Short mmCIF file of C-alpha atoms in Angstrom, two decimals:
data_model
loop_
_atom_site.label_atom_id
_atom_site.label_comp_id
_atom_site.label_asym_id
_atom_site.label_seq_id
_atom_site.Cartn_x
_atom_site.Cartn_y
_atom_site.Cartn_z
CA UNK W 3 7.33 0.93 -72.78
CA UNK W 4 8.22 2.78 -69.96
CA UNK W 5 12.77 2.84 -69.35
CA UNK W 6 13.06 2.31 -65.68
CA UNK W 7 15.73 5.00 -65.34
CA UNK W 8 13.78 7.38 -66.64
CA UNK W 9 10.38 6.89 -64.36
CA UNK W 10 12.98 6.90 -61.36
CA UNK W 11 14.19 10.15 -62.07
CA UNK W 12 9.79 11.47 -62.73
CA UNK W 13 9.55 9.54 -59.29
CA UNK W 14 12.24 11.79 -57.77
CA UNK W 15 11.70 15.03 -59.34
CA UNK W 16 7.64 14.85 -58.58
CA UNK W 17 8.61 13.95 -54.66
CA UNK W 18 10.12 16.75 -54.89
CA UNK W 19 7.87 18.68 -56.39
CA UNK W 20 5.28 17.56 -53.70
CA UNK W 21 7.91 18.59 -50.52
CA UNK W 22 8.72 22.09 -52.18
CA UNK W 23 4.79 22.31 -52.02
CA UNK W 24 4.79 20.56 -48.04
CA UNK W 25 7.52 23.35 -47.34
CA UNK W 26 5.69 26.39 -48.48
CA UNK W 27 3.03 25.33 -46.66
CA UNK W 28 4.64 24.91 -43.77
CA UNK W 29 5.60 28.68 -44.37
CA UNK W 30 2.08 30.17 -44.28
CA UNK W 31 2.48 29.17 -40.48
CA UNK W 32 4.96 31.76 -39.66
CA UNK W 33 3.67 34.07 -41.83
CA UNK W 34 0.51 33.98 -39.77
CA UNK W 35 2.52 35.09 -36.78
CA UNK W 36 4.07 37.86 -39.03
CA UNK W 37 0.65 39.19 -39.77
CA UNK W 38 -0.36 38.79 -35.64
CA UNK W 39 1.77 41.46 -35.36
CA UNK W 40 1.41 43.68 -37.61
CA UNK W 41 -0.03 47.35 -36.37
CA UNK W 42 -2.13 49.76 -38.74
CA UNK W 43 -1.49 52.30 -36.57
CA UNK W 44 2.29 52.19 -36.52
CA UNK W 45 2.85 52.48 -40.41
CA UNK W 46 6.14 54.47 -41.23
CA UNK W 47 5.73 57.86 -42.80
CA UNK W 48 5.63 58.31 -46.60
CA UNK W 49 5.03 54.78 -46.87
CA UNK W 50 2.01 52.72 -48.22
CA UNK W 51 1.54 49.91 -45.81
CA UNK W 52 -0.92 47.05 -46.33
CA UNK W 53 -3.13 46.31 -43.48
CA UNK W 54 -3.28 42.97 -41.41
CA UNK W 55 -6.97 42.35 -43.48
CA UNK W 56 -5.33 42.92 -46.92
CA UNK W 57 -2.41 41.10 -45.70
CA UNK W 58 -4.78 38.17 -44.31
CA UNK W 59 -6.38 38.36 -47.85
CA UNK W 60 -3.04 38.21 -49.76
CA UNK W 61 -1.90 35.14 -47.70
CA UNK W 62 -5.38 33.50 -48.36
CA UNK W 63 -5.27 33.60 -51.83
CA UNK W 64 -1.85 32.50 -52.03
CA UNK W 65 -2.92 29.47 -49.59
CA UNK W 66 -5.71 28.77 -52.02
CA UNK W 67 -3.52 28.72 -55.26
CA UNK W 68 -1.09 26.31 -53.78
CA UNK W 69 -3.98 24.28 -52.84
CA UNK W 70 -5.07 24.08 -56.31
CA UNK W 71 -1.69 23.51 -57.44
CA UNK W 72 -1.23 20.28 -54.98
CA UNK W 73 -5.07 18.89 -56.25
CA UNK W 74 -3.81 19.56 -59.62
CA UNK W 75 -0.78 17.49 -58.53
CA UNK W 76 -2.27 15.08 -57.46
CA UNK W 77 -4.69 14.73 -60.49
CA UNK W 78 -2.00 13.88 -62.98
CA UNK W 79 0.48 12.20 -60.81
CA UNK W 80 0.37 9.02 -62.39
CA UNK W 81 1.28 11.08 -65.75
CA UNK W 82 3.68 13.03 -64.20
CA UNK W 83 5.40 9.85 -62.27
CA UNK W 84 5.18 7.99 -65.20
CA UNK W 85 7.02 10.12 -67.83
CA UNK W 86 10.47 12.35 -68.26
CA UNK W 87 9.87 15.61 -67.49
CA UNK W 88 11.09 18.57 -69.39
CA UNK W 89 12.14 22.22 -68.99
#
């Protein structure tokens, strides 16, 4: 038996799971402009500077990990809606 409270506050806390997830998202768009204009040529001196291709590949697979994070979401939602959730 489920206390109504309790799958209130697993109702809140996943919705807000789900817009931290919306809102990083939303992220990768200006980080695509970021990476636009980046120039290999131009790195500062003494430094190590990733290029725009490792930098495209860095964003990807971050892209791709929240992606499986938000199917793996969405997998167990009615578990994680459905119960208290602890830290």
């Amino acid at each position: 038996m489920q206390i109504n409270a309790v799958n209130q506050r697993a109702r809140r806390l996943y919705g807000a799971f789900i817009s931290a997830m919306d809102m990083v998202g939303e992220a990768f768009d200006s980080l695509d402009k970021l990476i636009e204009k980046v120039d290999d040529k131009a790195a500062p001196g003494g430094f190590t500077v990733a290029t725009k291709e490792e930098l495209q590949g860095m964003r990807q697979r971050a892209f791709d990990e929240l992606d499986r994070l938000r199917s793996q979401a969405k997998k167990y939602e009615a578990e994680l809606v459905s119960r208290d959730w602890r830290i």
